[in-house]
């Protein structure tokens, strides 16, 4: 795209000091949904933007940052909960950052969960903390990539529930959060999260902006063990992130956590249940047969009669009785290896779960 022509269609800068980038942080009105009951529930934004000053840095016993007590004339007081999944960004340098040297009085942008506790002040999970933000247009903005389309001379990235188109081309700088190599614009895929630097947004709906720089927020944890909360989050995402009215009262599930709404939905659908002691184990690992059972429940618990496929596995005798219907269904659907060793009690990775859910979603769409 000729950037000069695009600029002619743009009006107004997203001034960091005024907090105007909230338009690009999930606060743009969502397009109207289509189909039966479409007007009943509007999807939650992927994140909310908060701009304010640090009142206090909250720490664990080991000194690690646990939260940020923030204050803002516009948004009021908030406690932003920090976890190992929180991204730290130096906006001015366009690099990954960290909490080192953070003190009361520093002004930050925090992209956080749209779900907050009802406490005073409210608490919410921080997805990305932006430091060293310039006092003019061009702050780093946190986005989820909802769709990607290759146009003639640029890439069109859909985000903010369809409310914003970001364009990237030859002039767009690319980087990754972990510093791993970025294989061109093809590294920007649906479902990924990015930080994007851009100056102005077209006064249209959807809004439009040309990205000067994009950082792919790669998660090395994707190769780590799969947890219950990560698995239900994948299914919740594939389902369209429905919001349900369901009383969830687990002692170890924070409703404001990034996985909070997914856990609520999964509980309402019978995909997960508590352990009987009031807990749900969101951080507990999932083995292969447990993963199959949860995905099977998500699919409606279909039953196969006298299906012999599991006999193809050399360790079929290790399969738990409760998991046999789910694994038979998964095998019949081609979601598991056809034969050889299954490893029903083996830990599985997030990447394996993503592949299984993607395959099932594709099969549903066909």
GROMACS .gro file of C-alpha atoms in nm:
model
  366
    1UNK     CA    1   0.000   0.000   0.000
    2UNK     CA    2   0.122   0.353  -0.070
    3UNK     CA    3   0.172   0.478   0.281
    4UNK     CA    4   0.116   0.840   0.178
    5UNK     CA    5  -0.227   0.755   0.040
    6UNK     CA    6  -0.314   0.570   0.359
    7UNK     CA    7  -0.202   0.868   0.566
    8UNK     CA    8  -0.442   1.094   0.377
    9UNK     CA    9  -0.725   0.877   0.503
   10UNK     CA   10  -0.609   0.886   0.862
   11UNK     CA   11  -0.708   1.138   1.122
   12UNK     CA   12  -0.593   1.186   1.478
   13UNK     CA   13  -0.300   1.037   1.663
   14UNK     CA   14  -0.326   0.777   1.935
   15UNK     CA   15  -0.164   0.991   2.203
   16UNK     CA   16  -0.006   0.772   2.466
   17UNK     CA   17  -0.024   1.033   2.736
   18UNK     CA   18  -0.401   1.064   2.689
   19UNK     CA   19  -0.473   0.692   2.689
   20UNK     CA   20  -0.638   0.712   2.347
   21UNK     CA   21  -0.493   0.375   2.239
   22UNK     CA   22  -0.780   0.212   2.424
   23UNK     CA   23  -0.953   0.212   2.086
   24UNK     CA   24  -0.693  -0.035   1.970
   25UNK     CA   25  -0.696  -0.248   2.282
   26UNK     CA   26  -1.023  -0.428   2.246
   27UNK     CA   27  -1.256  -0.139   2.331
   28UNK     CA   28  -1.382  -0.078   1.977
   29UNK     CA   29  -1.748  -0.187   1.951
   30UNK     CA   30  -1.772  -0.540   1.814
   31UNK     CA   31  -1.940  -0.613   1.481
   32UNK     CA   32  -2.290  -0.745   1.517
   33UNK     CA   33  -2.299  -1.122   1.519
   34UNK     CA   34  -2.520  -1.310   1.277
   35UNK     CA   35  -2.745  -1.607   1.324
   36UNK     CA   36  -2.999  -1.721   1.586
   37UNK     CA   37  -2.964  -1.543   1.916
   38UNK     CA   38  -2.685  -1.329   1.780
   39UNK     CA   39  -2.788  -1.022   1.975
   40UNK     CA   40  -2.794  -1.196   2.311
   41UNK     CA   41  -2.424  -1.199   2.403
   42UNK     CA   42  -2.145  -0.977   2.277
   43UNK     CA   43  -1.798  -1.131   2.290
   44UNK     CA   44  -1.559  -1.000   2.551
   45UNK     CA   45  -1.257  -0.810   2.423
   46UNK     CA   46  -0.934  -1.008   2.438
   47UNK     CA   47  -0.785  -0.746   2.670
   48UNK     CA   48  -0.847  -0.410   2.831
   49UNK     CA   49  -0.606  -0.115   2.842
   50UNK     CA   50  -0.518   0.057   3.169
   51UNK     CA   51  -0.288   0.360   3.193
   52UNK     CA   52  -0.178   0.480   3.531
   53UNK     CA   53   0.088   0.523   3.796
   54UNK     CA   54   0.240   0.257   4.019
   55UNK     CA   55   0.143   0.309   4.384
   56UNK     CA   56   0.316  -0.002   4.515
   57UNK     CA   57   0.502  -0.304   4.380
   58UNK     CA   58   0.370  -0.622   4.545
   59UNK     CA   59   0.612  -0.912   4.582
   60UNK     CA   60   0.623  -1.277   4.682
   61UNK     CA   61   0.836  -1.396   4.973
   62UNK     CA   62   1.122  -1.462   4.730
   63UNK     CA   63   1.111  -1.103   4.604
   64UNK     CA   64   0.952  -1.182   4.266
   65UNK     CA   65   0.689  -0.931   4.152
   66UNK     CA   66   0.339  -1.060   4.229
   67UNK     CA   67   0.132  -0.757   4.141
   68UNK     CA   68   0.119  -0.384   4.076
   69UNK     CA   69  -0.106  -0.156   4.279
   70UNK     CA   70  -0.197   0.110   4.023
   71UNK     CA   71  -0.380   0.441   4.035
   72UNK     CA   72  -0.528   0.638   3.748
   73UNK     CA   73  -0.750   0.947   3.722
   74UNK     CA   74  -0.935   0.783   3.436
   75UNK     CA   75  -0.956   0.420   3.545
   76UNK     CA   76  -0.929   0.443   3.924
   77UNK     CA   77  -0.726   0.210   4.143
   78UNK     CA   78  -0.647  -0.145   4.029
   79UNK     CA   79  -0.425  -0.431   4.134
   80UNK     CA   80  -0.267  -0.592   3.829
   81UNK     CA   81  -0.166  -0.950   3.904
   82UNK     CA   82   0.168  -1.052   3.753
   83UNK     CA   83   0.249  -1.411   3.652
   84UNK     CA   84   0.510  -1.596   3.453
   85UNK     CA   85   0.288  -1.544   3.147
   86UNK     CA   86   0.297  -1.163   3.172
   87UNK     CA   87   0.492  -0.995   2.892
   88UNK     CA   88   0.714  -0.697   2.976
   89UNK     CA   89   0.775  -0.453   2.691
   90UNK     CA   90   1.007  -0.153   2.652
   91UNK     CA   91   0.800   0.054   2.411
   92UNK     CA   92   1.068   0.312   2.332
   93UNK     CA   93   1.334   0.054   2.251
   94UNK     CA   94   1.088  -0.192   2.093
   95UNK     CA   95   1.233  -0.480   2.293
   96UNK     CA   96   1.137  -0.721   2.569
   97UNK     CA   97   1.180  -0.570   2.914
   98UNK     CA   98   1.124  -0.680   3.274
   99UNK     CA   99   1.035  -0.546   3.619
  100UNK     CA  100   1.393  -0.457   3.719
  101UNK     CA  101   1.413  -0.109   3.868
  102UNK     CA  102   1.035  -0.067   3.880
  103UNK     CA  103   0.940   0.175   4.159
  104UNK     CA  104   0.631   0.362   4.279
  105UNK     CA  105   0.564   0.667   4.065
  106UNK     CA  106   0.645   0.507   3.728
  107UNK     CA  107   0.367   0.538   3.472
  108UNK     CA  108   0.277   0.225   3.277
  109UNK     CA  109   0.040   0.085   3.023
  110UNK     CA  110  -0.108  -0.248   3.134
  111UNK     CA  111  -0.311  -0.470   2.903
  112UNK     CA  112  -0.516  -0.690   3.132
  113UNK     CA  113  -0.798  -0.941   3.142
  114UNK     CA  114  -1.148  -0.802   3.076
  115UNK     CA  115  -1.257  -0.996   3.387
  116UNK     CA  116  -1.188  -0.838   3.726
  117UNK     CA  117  -1.267  -0.925   4.086
  118UNK     CA  118  -1.530  -0.729   4.275
  119UNK     CA  119  -1.285  -0.640   4.550
  120UNK     CA  120  -1.175  -0.287   4.628
  121UNK     CA  121  -0.957  -0.215   4.447
  122UNK     CA  122  -1.049  -0.465   4.175
  123UNK     CA  123  -0.785  -0.715   4.068
  124UNK     CA  124  -0.717  -0.841   3.717
  125UNK     CA  125  -0.454  -1.053   3.544
  126UNK     CA  126  -0.191  -0.854   3.355
  127UNK     CA  127  -0.120  -0.985   3.005
  128UNK     CA  128   0.137  -0.722   2.903
  129UNK     CA  129   0.308  -0.440   3.091
  130UNK     CA  130   0.449  -0.159   2.875
  131UNK     CA  131   0.732   0.056   3.013
  132UNK     CA  132   0.924   0.350   2.862
  133UNK     CA  133   0.621   0.463   2.663
  134UNK     CA  134   0.686   0.778   2.456
  135UNK     CA  135   0.464   1.074   2.531
  136UNK     CA  136   0.338   1.094   2.175
  137UNK     CA  137   0.184   0.865   1.916
  138UNK     CA  138   0.338   0.525   1.865
  139UNK     CA  139   0.301   0.327   2.187
  140UNK     CA  140   0.334  -0.050   2.181
  141UNK     CA  141  -0.015  -0.200   2.161
  142UNK     CA  142  -0.113  -0.554   2.259
  143UNK     CA  143  -0.332  -0.743   2.011
  144UNK     CA  144  -0.459  -1.090   1.942
  145UNK     CA  145  -0.438  -1.194   1.576
  146UNK     CA  146  -0.787  -1.306   1.476
  147UNK     CA  147  -0.727  -1.340   1.105
  148UNK     CA  148  -0.456  -1.291   0.843
  149UNK     CA  149  -0.505  -1.215   0.474
  150UNK     CA  150  -0.230  -1.175   0.217
  151UNK     CA  151  -0.305  -0.880  -0.008
  152UNK     CA  152  -0.110  -0.777  -0.316
  153UNK     CA  153   0.162  -0.580  -0.140
  154UNK     CA  154   0.095  -0.621   0.232
  155UNK     CA  155  -0.050  -0.840   0.504
  156UNK     CA  156  -0.387  -0.755   0.658
  157UNK     CA  157  -0.416  -0.855   1.025
  158UNK     CA  158  -0.762  -0.859   1.181
  159UNK     CA  159  -0.787  -0.795   1.553
  160UNK     CA  160  -1.008  -0.641   1.827
  161UNK     CA  161  -1.313  -0.856   1.751
  162UNK     CA  162  -1.294  -0.745   1.388
  163UNK     CA  163  -1.273  -0.378   1.485
  164UNK     CA  164  -0.920  -0.307   1.361
  165UNK     CA  165  -0.718  -0.394   1.051
  166UNK     CA  166  -0.342  -0.369   1.090
  167UNK     CA  167  -0.133  -0.368   0.774
  168UNK     CA  168   0.226  -0.490   0.755
  169UNK     CA  169   0.459  -0.478   0.457
  170UNK     CA  170   0.824  -0.449   0.358
  171UNK     CA  171   0.873  -0.143   0.578
  172UNK     CA  172   0.744  -0.317   0.891
  173UNK     CA  173   1.012  -0.428   1.134
  174UNK     CA  174   0.971  -0.776   1.282
  175UNK     CA  175   1.098  -0.929   1.605
  176UNK     CA  176   1.005  -1.193   1.860
  177UNK     CA  177   0.968  -1.155   2.237
  178UNK     CA  178   1.214  -1.434   2.314
  179UNK     CA  179   1.463  -1.323   2.050
  180UNK     CA  180   1.415  -1.630   1.833
  181UNK     CA  181   1.434  -1.574   1.453
  182UNK     CA  182   1.120  -1.448   1.282
  183UNK     CA  183   1.055  -1.607   0.944
  184UNK     CA  184   0.900  -1.306   0.772
  185UNK     CA  185   0.536  -1.205   0.789
  186UNK     CA  186   0.440  -1.573   0.778
  187UNK     CA  187   0.523  -1.588   1.148
  188UNK     CA  188   0.209  -1.384   1.221
  189UNK     CA  189  -0.064  -1.646   1.250
  190UNK     CA  190  -0.425  -1.646   1.374
  191UNK     CA  191  -0.440  -1.708   1.747
  192UNK     CA  192  -0.103  -1.547   1.816
  193UNK     CA  193  -0.053  -1.235   2.026
  194UNK     CA  194   0.160  -0.945   1.908
  195UNK     CA  195   0.280  -0.604   2.018
  196UNK     CA  196   0.237  -0.352   1.737
  197UNK     CA  197   0.374  -0.001   1.698
  198UNK     CA  198   0.173   0.239   1.478
  199UNK     CA  199   0.095   0.611   1.480
  200UNK     CA  200  -0.257   0.672   1.358
  201UNK     CA  201  -0.581   0.485   1.300
  202UNK     CA  202  -0.824   0.562   1.018
  203UNK     CA  203  -1.160   0.700   1.133
  204UNK     CA  204  -1.355   0.412   0.985
  205UNK     CA  205  -1.504   0.086   1.103
  206UNK     CA  206  -1.307  -0.134   1.110
  207UNK     CA  207  -1.026   0.105   1.195
  208UNK     CA  208  -0.709   0.077   0.986
  209UNK     CA  209  -0.345   0.140   1.068
  210UNK     CA  210  -0.006   0.065   0.916
  211UNK     CA  211   0.234  -0.110   1.157
  212UNK     CA  212   0.585   0.029   1.179
  213UNK     CA  213   0.704  -0.260   1.394
  214UNK     CA  214   0.556  -0.590   1.517
  215UNK     CA  215   0.683  -0.813   1.795
  216UNK     CA  216   0.552  -1.171   1.794
  217UNK     CA  217   0.486  -1.274   2.154
  218UNK     CA  218   0.618  -1.627   2.121
  219UNK     CA  219   0.572  -1.852   2.423
  220UNK     CA  220   0.846  -2.106   2.482
  221UNK     CA  221   0.608  -2.266   2.732
  222UNK     CA  222   0.422  -2.415   2.435
  223UNK     CA  223   0.669  -2.703   2.446
  224UNK     CA  224   0.614  -2.754   2.819
  225UNK     CA  225   0.365  -2.983   2.994
  226UNK     CA  226  -0.003  -2.924   2.924
  227UNK     CA  227  -0.217  -2.800   3.215
  228UNK     CA  228  -0.590  -2.829   3.271
  229UNK     CA  229  -0.639  -2.454   3.238
  230UNK     CA  230  -0.438  -2.442   2.914
  231UNK     CA  231  -0.643  -2.723   2.761
  232UNK     CA  232  -0.982  -2.574   2.847
  233UNK     CA  233  -0.857  -2.236   2.720
  234UNK     CA  234  -0.783  -2.392   2.382
  235UNK     CA  235  -1.130  -2.547   2.363
  236UNK     CA  236  -1.293  -2.225   2.484
  237UNK     CA  237  -1.108  -2.036   2.211
  238UNK     CA  238  -1.212  -2.286   1.943
  239UNK     CA  239  -1.572  -2.258   2.064
  240UNK     CA  240  -1.569  -1.882   2.009
  241UNK     CA  241  -1.499  -1.781   2.370
  242UNK     CA  242  -1.861  -1.799   2.492
  243UNK     CA  243  -1.951  -1.613   2.811
  244UNK     CA  244  -2.175  -1.816   3.042
  245UNK     CA  245  -2.375  -1.739   3.355
  246UNK     CA  246  -2.255  -2.019   3.579
  247UNK     CA  247  -2.160  -2.022   3.945
  248UNK     CA  248  -1.799  -2.136   3.966
  249UNK     CA  249  -1.670  -2.163   4.321
  250UNK     CA  250  -1.333  -2.335   4.305
  251UNK     CA  251  -1.089  -2.244   4.578
  252UNK     CA  252  -0.792  -2.241   4.340
  253UNK     CA  253  -0.940  -2.067   4.035
  254UNK     CA  254  -0.912  -1.688   4.014
  255UNK     CA  255  -1.199  -1.562   3.794
  256UNK     CA  256  -0.978  -1.273   3.681
  257UNK     CA  257  -0.702  -1.505   3.558
  258UNK     CA  258  -0.655  -1.534   3.181
  259UNK     CA  259  -0.813  -1.881   3.195
  260UNK     CA  260  -1.092  -1.785   3.439
  261UNK     CA  261  -1.377  -1.756   3.188
  262UNK     CA  262  -1.261  -2.071   3.008
  263UNK     CA  263  -1.275  -2.267   3.334
  264UNK     CA  264  -1.624  -2.132   3.403
  265UNK     CA  265  -1.742  -2.239   3.057
  266UNK     CA  266  -1.579  -2.582   3.083
  267UNK     CA  267  -1.744  -2.640   3.421
  268UNK     CA  268  -2.085  -2.542   3.285
  269UNK     CA  269  -2.041  -2.785   2.995
  270UNK     CA  270  -1.929  -3.075   3.213
  271UNK     CA  271  -1.585  -3.081   3.049
  272UNK     CA  272  -1.418  -3.048   3.387
  273UNK     CA  273  -1.535  -3.089   3.745
  274UNK     CA  274  -1.379  -3.020   4.078
  275UNK     CA  275  -1.177  -3.269   4.277
  276UNK     CA  276  -1.432  -3.295   4.557
  277UNK     CA  277  -1.231  -3.077   4.794
  278UNK     CA  278  -1.338  -2.749   4.635
  279UNK     CA  279  -1.042  -2.728   4.399
  280UNK     CA  280  -1.015  -2.772   4.021
  281UNK     CA  281  -0.638  -2.793   3.970
  282UNK     CA  282  -0.597  -2.538   3.687
  283UNK     CA  283  -0.220  -2.580   3.700
  284UNK     CA  284  -0.223  -2.960   3.722
  285UNK     CA  285  -0.064  -3.151   3.436
  286UNK     CA  286  -0.273  -3.350   3.187
  287UNK     CA  287  -0.173  -3.687   3.045
  288UNK     CA  288  -0.273  -3.819   2.704
  289UNK     CA  289  -0.582  -4.011   2.813
  290UNK     CA  290  -0.705  -3.723   3.030
  291UNK     CA  291  -0.667  -3.488   2.735
  292UNK     CA  292  -0.866  -3.725   2.515
  293UNK     CA  293  -1.145  -3.747   2.774
  294UNK     CA  294  -1.179  -3.369   2.804
  295UNK     CA  295  -1.181  -3.316   2.428
  296UNK     CA  296  -1.429  -3.604   2.391
  297UNK     CA  297  -1.664  -3.441   2.642
  298UNK     CA  298  -1.633  -3.115   2.449
  299UNK     CA  299  -1.742  -3.306   2.136
  300UNK     CA  300  -2.054  -3.434   2.315
  301UNK     CA  301  -1.925  -3.769   2.448
  302UNK     CA  302  -2.004  -3.974   2.133
  303UNK     CA  303  -2.003  -4.352   2.189
  304UNK     CA  304  -1.866  -4.618   1.952
  305UNK     CA  305  -1.989  -4.976   1.980
  306UNK     CA  306  -1.727  -5.252   1.984
  307UNK     CA  307  -1.455  -5.041   1.826
  308UNK     CA  308  -1.135  -5.251   1.793
  309UNK     CA  309  -0.891  -4.973   1.701
  310UNK     CA  310  -0.724  -4.945   2.042
  311UNK     CA  311  -0.594  -5.299   2.007
  312UNK     CA  312  -0.340  -5.156   1.758
  313UNK     CA  313  -0.142  -5.009   2.047
  314UNK     CA  314   0.131  -5.213   2.213
  315UNK     CA  315   0.041  -5.058   2.551
  316UNK     CA  316  -0.338  -5.084   2.520
  317UNK     CA  317  -0.344  -5.258   2.858
  318UNK     CA  318  -0.229  -4.935   3.022
  319UNK     CA  319  -0.542  -4.745   2.917
  320UNK     CA  320  -0.771  -4.664   3.210
  321UNK     CA  321  -1.126  -4.795   3.187
  322UNK     CA  322  -1.278  -4.446   3.213
  323UNK     CA  323  -1.073  -4.327   2.915
  324UNK     CA  324  -1.147  -4.612   2.673
  325UNK     CA  325  -1.458  -4.457   2.509
  326UNK     CA  326  -1.278  -4.126   2.458
  327UNK     CA  327  -0.962  -4.281   2.317
  328UNK     CA  328  -1.162  -4.508   2.087
  329UNK     CA  329  -1.344  -4.205   1.950
  330UNK     CA  330  -1.021  -4.006   1.914
  331UNK     CA  331  -0.856  -4.296   1.731
  332UNK     CA  332  -1.152  -4.336   1.499
  333UNK     CA  333  -1.141  -3.961   1.427
  334UNK     CA  334  -0.771  -3.981   1.335
  335UNK     CA  335  -0.670  -3.762   1.631
  336UNK     CA  336  -0.419  -4.020   1.758
  337UNK     CA  337  -0.141  -4.226   1.598
  338UNK     CA  338  -0.287  -4.520   1.407
  339UNK     CA  339  -0.073  -4.781   1.583
  340UNK     CA  340   0.244  -4.838   1.785
  341UNK     CA  341   0.283  -4.706   2.140
  342UNK     CA  342   0.014  -4.467   2.269
  343UNK     CA  343   0.150  -4.368   2.612
  344UNK     CA  344  -0.189  -4.301   2.776
  345UNK     CA  345  -0.025  -4.191   3.102
  346UNK     CA  346   0.245  -3.980   2.933
  347UNK     CA  347   0.245  -3.603   2.984
  348UNK     CA  348   0.149  -3.412   2.671
  349UNK     CA  349   0.251  -3.069   2.547
  350UNK     CA  350   0.045  -2.765   2.463
  351UNK     CA  351   0.155  -2.805   2.101
  352UNK     CA  352   0.005  -3.157   2.088
  353UNK     CA  353  -0.324  -3.033   2.229
  354UNK     CA  354  -0.331  -2.746   1.979
  355UNK     CA  355  -0.284  -2.993   1.693
  356UNK     CA  356  -0.563  -3.220   1.818
  357UNK     CA  357  -0.812  -2.934   1.864
  358UNK     CA  358  -0.720  -2.780   1.528
  359UNK     CA  359  -0.779  -3.113   1.354
  360UNK     CA  360  -1.113  -3.160   1.526
  361UNK     CA  361  -1.221  -2.804   1.449
  362UNK     CA  362  -1.130  -2.855   1.083
  363UNK     CA  363  -1.330  -3.179   1.073
  364UNK     CA  364  -1.631  -2.999   1.222
  365UNK     CA  365  -1.611  -2.729   0.958
  366UNK     CA  366  -1.605  -2.977   0.666
   0.00000   0.00000   0.00000
